[in-house]
Short mmCIF file of C-alpha atoms in Angstrom, two decimals:
data_model
loop_
_atom_site.label_atom_id
_atom_site.label_comp_id
_atom_site.label_asym_id
_atom_site.label_seq_id
_atom_site.Cartn_x
_atom_site.Cartn_y
_atom_site.Cartn_z
CA ASP A 1 7.63 64.87 5.94
CA ALA A 2 8.38 68.35 4.82
CA GLY A 3 7.80 69.88 8.26
CA ILE A 4 4.00 69.54 8.20
CA THR A 5 1.84 68.56 11.17
CA GLN A 6 -1.65 67.91 11.27
CA SER A 7 -4.00 67.89 14.46
CA PRO A 8 -5.99 66.04 15.52
CA ARG A 9 -4.76 62.74 13.76
CA HIS A 10 -7.99 61.11 14.63
CA LYS A 11 -11.56 62.50 15.53
CA VAL A 12 -14.87 61.03 15.95
CA THR A 13 -17.78 63.54 16.29
CA GLU A 14 -21.48 63.79 15.91
CA THR A 15 -23.65 65.21 13.14
CA GLY A 16 -24.14 69.01 13.65
CA THR A 17 -21.15 69.70 15.70
CA PRO A 18 -18.37 72.12 14.55
CA VAL A 19 -14.96 70.73 13.84
CA THR A 20 -11.69 72.41 13.23
CA LEU A 21 -8.67 70.73 11.89
CA ARG A 22 -5.33 72.33 11.96
CA CYS A 23 -2.35 72.09 9.57
CA HIS A 24 0.93 73.61 10.75
CA GLN A 25 4.15 73.97 8.79
CA THR A 26 7.67 74.91 9.80
CA GLU A 27 9.09 76.18 6.47
CA ASN A 28 7.20 79.37 5.82
CA HIS A 29 5.84 78.26 2.54
CA ARG A 30 3.33 80.45 1.00
CA TYR A 31 0.94 78.05 -0.53
CA MET A 32 -1.09 75.65 1.62
CA TYR A 33 -3.95 73.30 0.55
CA TRP A 34 -6.69 71.29 2.10
CA TYR A 35 -7.81 67.94 0.50
CA ARG A 36 -10.14 65.17 1.24
CA GLN A 37 -9.43 61.43 0.25
CA ASP A 38 -12.48 59.19 -0.30
CA PRO A 39 -12.44 55.65 -1.80
CA GLY A 40 -12.98 55.81 -5.68
CA HIS A 41 -12.55 59.63 -5.64
CA GLY A 42 -8.81 60.13 -5.05
CA LEU A 43 -7.66 63.51 -3.53
CA ARG A 44 -10.13 66.27 -3.98
CA LEU A 45 -9.18 69.90 -3.32
CA ILE A 46 -11.39 71.70 -0.71
CA HIS A 47 -9.76 75.00 -0.10
CA TYR A 48 -6.35 76.45 -0.66
CA SER A 49 -4.24 79.59 0.55
CA TYR A 50 -1.84 81.66 -1.28
CA GLY A 51 -0.83 83.85 1.60
CA VAL A 52 -1.92 85.19 5.07
CA LYS A 53 -5.59 85.98 4.72
CA ASP A 54 -5.67 84.96 1.10
CA THR A 55 -7.76 81.79 0.45
CA ASP A 56 -9.81 80.47 -2.36
CA LYS A 57 -12.14 77.63 -2.96
CA GLY A 58 -11.50 74.29 -4.46
CA GLU A 59 -13.61 71.59 -6.11
CA VAL A 60 -15.51 70.42 -3.03
CA SER A 61 -15.67 73.67 -0.71
CA ASP A 62 -19.40 73.43 0.22
CA GLY A 63 -19.82 72.99 4.00
CA TYR A 64 -16.26 74.03 4.66
CA SER A 65 -14.49 77.21 5.70
CA VAL A 66 -10.77 78.10 6.12
CA SER A 67 -8.66 80.61 7.74
CA ARG A 68 -5.15 81.50 7.65
CA SER A 69 -3.93 84.27 10.14
CA LYS A 70 -0.38 83.15 10.24
CA THR A 71 1.99 81.86 7.59
CA GLU A 72 2.46 78.56 9.50
CA ASP A 73 -1.17 77.70 10.28
CA PHE A 74 -3.90 76.86 7.96
CA LEU A 75 -7.26 75.90 9.71
CA LEU A 76 -10.11 73.91 8.15
CA THR A 77 -13.58 74.30 9.80
CA LEU A 78 -16.58 72.22 9.25
CA GLU A 79 -19.27 74.37 10.67
CA SER A 80 -21.88 71.67 11.08
CA ALA A 81 -20.52 68.22 10.42
CA THR A 82 -22.46 65.80 8.38
CA SER A 83 -21.78 62.02 7.65
CA SER A 84 -20.93 62.82 4.12
CA GLN A 85 -17.81 64.73 5.44
CA THR A 86 -16.54 61.48 7.00
CA SER A 87 -13.15 61.23 5.23
CA VAL A 88 -9.34 61.47 5.44
CA TYR A 89 -8.27 65.15 5.26
CA PHE A 90 -4.71 66.09 4.11
CA CYS A 91 -3.01 69.30 4.14
CA ALA A 92 -0.32 70.02 1.65
CA ILE A 93 2.23 72.72 1.16
CA SER A 94 3.87 73.98 -1.99
CA PRO A 95 7.12 75.90 -2.28
CA ARG A 96 5.97 77.42 -5.62
CA GLY A 97 2.28 77.31 -6.21
CA ASP A 98 2.52 78.06 -9.93
CA SER A 99 2.27 75.71 -12.72
CA TYR A 100 5.16 73.78 -11.56
CA ASN A 101 3.09 72.96 -8.38
CA GLU A 102 4.99 70.31 -6.48
CA GLN A 103 3.02 69.63 -3.41
CA PHE A 104 4.05 67.88 -0.11
CA PHE A 105 1.63 66.26 2.20
CA GLY A 106 1.07 66.02 5.91
CA PRO A 107 0.21 62.83 7.67
CA GLY A 108 -3.60 63.28 7.44
CA THR A 109 -6.53 63.42 9.84
CA ARG A 110 -9.03 60.75 9.88
CA LEU A 111 -12.49 62.23 10.70
CA THR A 112 -15.67 60.10 11.43
CA VAL A 113 -18.99 62.01 11.68
CA LEU A 114 -21.61 59.57 13.40
CA GLN B 1 -14.27 69.67 -15.56
CA LYS B 2 -10.59 68.79 -15.66
CA GLU B 3 -10.28 65.06 -15.51
CA VAL B 4 -7.29 62.69 -14.70
CA GLU B 5 -8.05 59.01 -15.50
CA GLN B 6 -6.22 55.93 -14.04
CA ASN B 7 -7.16 52.35 -14.17
CA SER B 8 -8.01 51.42 -10.52
CA GLY B 9 -6.34 48.07 -10.87
CA PRO B 10 -5.13 46.09 -8.90
CA LEU B 11 -2.06 45.60 -11.14
CA SER B 12 -0.22 42.45 -10.08
CA VAL B 13 3.24 41.89 -11.27
CA PRO B 14 5.83 39.32 -9.93
CA GLU B 15 8.98 40.51 -8.14
CA GLY B 16 11.68 41.63 -10.51
CA ALA B 17 9.26 42.40 -13.37
CA ILE B 18 8.46 45.86 -15.05
CA ALA B 19 5.41 47.58 -13.78
CA SER B 20 3.72 49.93 -15.97
CA LEU B 21 1.05 52.49 -14.78
CA ASN B 22 -0.77 54.75 -17.12
CA CYS B 23 -2.72 57.94 -16.75
CA THR B 24 -4.69 60.18 -19.36
CA TYR B 25 -5.69 63.78 -18.74
CA SER B 26 -8.37 65.99 -20.56
CA ASP B 27 -6.64 69.30 -20.90
CA ARG B 28 -3.94 69.84 -23.66
CA GLY B 29 -2.66 72.89 -21.95
CA SER B 30 -1.39 71.15 -18.78
CA GLN B 31 2.34 71.60 -18.26
CA SER B 32 3.33 69.67 -15.27
CA PHE B 33 2.73 66.14 -14.15
CA PHE B 34 3.38 64.18 -10.94
CA TRP B 35 3.35 60.79 -9.73
CA TYR B 36 2.63 60.01 -6.03
CA ARG B 37 2.98 56.74 -4.09
CA GLN B 38 0.64 56.17 -1.17
CA TYR B 39 1.04 53.27 1.20
CA SER B 40 -2.04 52.12 3.04
CA GLY B 41 -2.85 54.42 5.92
CA LYS B 42 -0.23 56.94 4.88
CA SER B 43 0.12 60.18 3.18
CA PRO B 44 0.97 60.67 -0.53
CA GLU B 45 4.62 60.88 -1.26
CA LEU B 46 5.98 62.62 -4.32
CA ILE B 47 8.29 60.17 -6.44
CA MET B 48 8.49 61.66 -9.79
CA PHE B 49 7.64 64.78 -11.84
CA ILE B 50 7.84 65.37 -15.49
CA TYR B 51 7.48 68.66 -17.51
CA SER B 52 8.63 67.89 -21.08
CA ASN B 53 7.74 65.28 -23.55
CA GLY B 54 9.76 62.08 -23.46
CA ASP B 55 11.31 60.06 -20.68
CA LYS B 56 12.57 60.99 -17.24
CA GLU B 57 14.67 58.36 -15.34
CA ASP B 58 15.26 58.33 -11.53
CA GLY B 59 16.62 55.27 -10.24
CA ARG B 60 14.19 52.38 -10.82
CA PHE B 61 11.50 54.92 -12.00
CA THR B 62 10.82 56.16 -15.27
CA ALA B 63 8.12 58.73 -16.13
CA GLN B 64 6.96 59.13 -19.67
CA LEU B 65 5.04 62.12 -20.99
CA ASN B 66 3.27 62.19 -24.35
CA LYS B 67 1.40 65.54 -24.48
CA ALA B 68 -0.04 64.96 -28.03
CA SER B 69 -1.85 61.75 -26.82
CA GLN B 70 -2.29 63.29 -23.44
CA TYR B 71 -1.13 60.42 -21.45
CA VAL B 72 1.72 60.08 -18.74
CA SER B 73 2.94 56.83 -17.62
CA LEU B 74 5.22 55.34 -14.68
CA LEU B 75 7.48 52.42 -15.17
CA ILE B 76 8.93 50.67 -12.20
CA ARG B 77 11.85 48.40 -13.17
CA ASP B 78 12.96 45.37 -10.90
CA SER B 79 9.75 45.57 -9.05
CA GLN B 80 10.05 44.88 -5.22
CA PRO B 81 7.25 43.75 -2.76
CA SER B 82 7.94 47.23 -0.99
CA ASP B 83 6.61 49.03 -4.27
CA SER B 84 3.31 47.51 -3.44
CA ALA B 85 1.17 50.75 -2.95
CA THR B 86 -1.30 52.99 -4.56
CA TYR B 87 -0.02 55.24 -7.27
CA LEU B 88 -1.58 58.52 -7.82
CA CYS B 89 -1.11 60.60 -11.00
CA ALA B 90 -1.55 64.26 -10.68
CA VAL B 91 -1.83 67.08 -13.36
CA VAL B 92 -1.56 70.76 -12.81
CA TYR B 93 -4.38 72.81 -14.19
CA GLY B 94 -3.77 76.51 -13.76
CA ASN B 95 -2.12 76.60 -10.29
CA LYS B 96 -3.99 73.50 -9.01
CA LEU B 97 -3.31 69.79 -8.82
CA VAL B 98 -5.88 67.54 -9.93
CA PHE B 99 -5.36 63.79 -8.91
CA GLY B 100 -6.59 60.61 -10.48
CA ALA B 101 -8.28 57.99 -8.32
CA GLY B 102 -4.96 55.96 -8.26
CA THR B 103 -3.79 52.53 -9.30
CA ILE B 104 -3.25 49.70 -6.72
CA LEU B 105 0.01 47.94 -7.65
CA ARG B 106 0.73 44.54 -5.95
CA VAL B 107 4.13 43.08 -6.26
CA LYS B 108 4.12 39.36 -5.62
CA SER B 109 7.21 37.61 -4.27
#
């Protein structure tokens, strides 16, 4: 499992509430990623990080923010959750982060926004 | 828009047969290509990567890359029921992975 944990694993929340998902890695990799996975869309990149305090947007970043204050932790925040953010969220790490970008995934968080 | 296209399936093959999964991509400049396997309710698992034109074999899996035609394929020989899963093709654009929506494979015993 590449030393990646995600918490919580399941969460049900209500529209308009803030939600924070945590990704934790034990191998000090520089590159970390947040994806969401929805039926028919595959995995889509939300945000990624290439070091402590260094983050950038992905394909579907609207409504999400991230923070990385320590190498091992990458947090994804939904400031005000909406039903369209109901999804499965995966964190990934990469030892390289370049054009040979092998990525390894955490177990996922299933989020339901009512 | 960087695109990765896969047939959603399901692709059904009998046990012991060869399963052939295909993927096309839009950017000729892409250098790296990956195949992930995802069982229902689980996270994607990297099973193959290929960087150069031609074939790359690993056990029962063979990845094939044709950059001129912009396609990458995955062959699974001697398919087993345990191979039943969704297979995701992923292509590196710049420093980011772009995934196809996946092909569902069903191996019938």
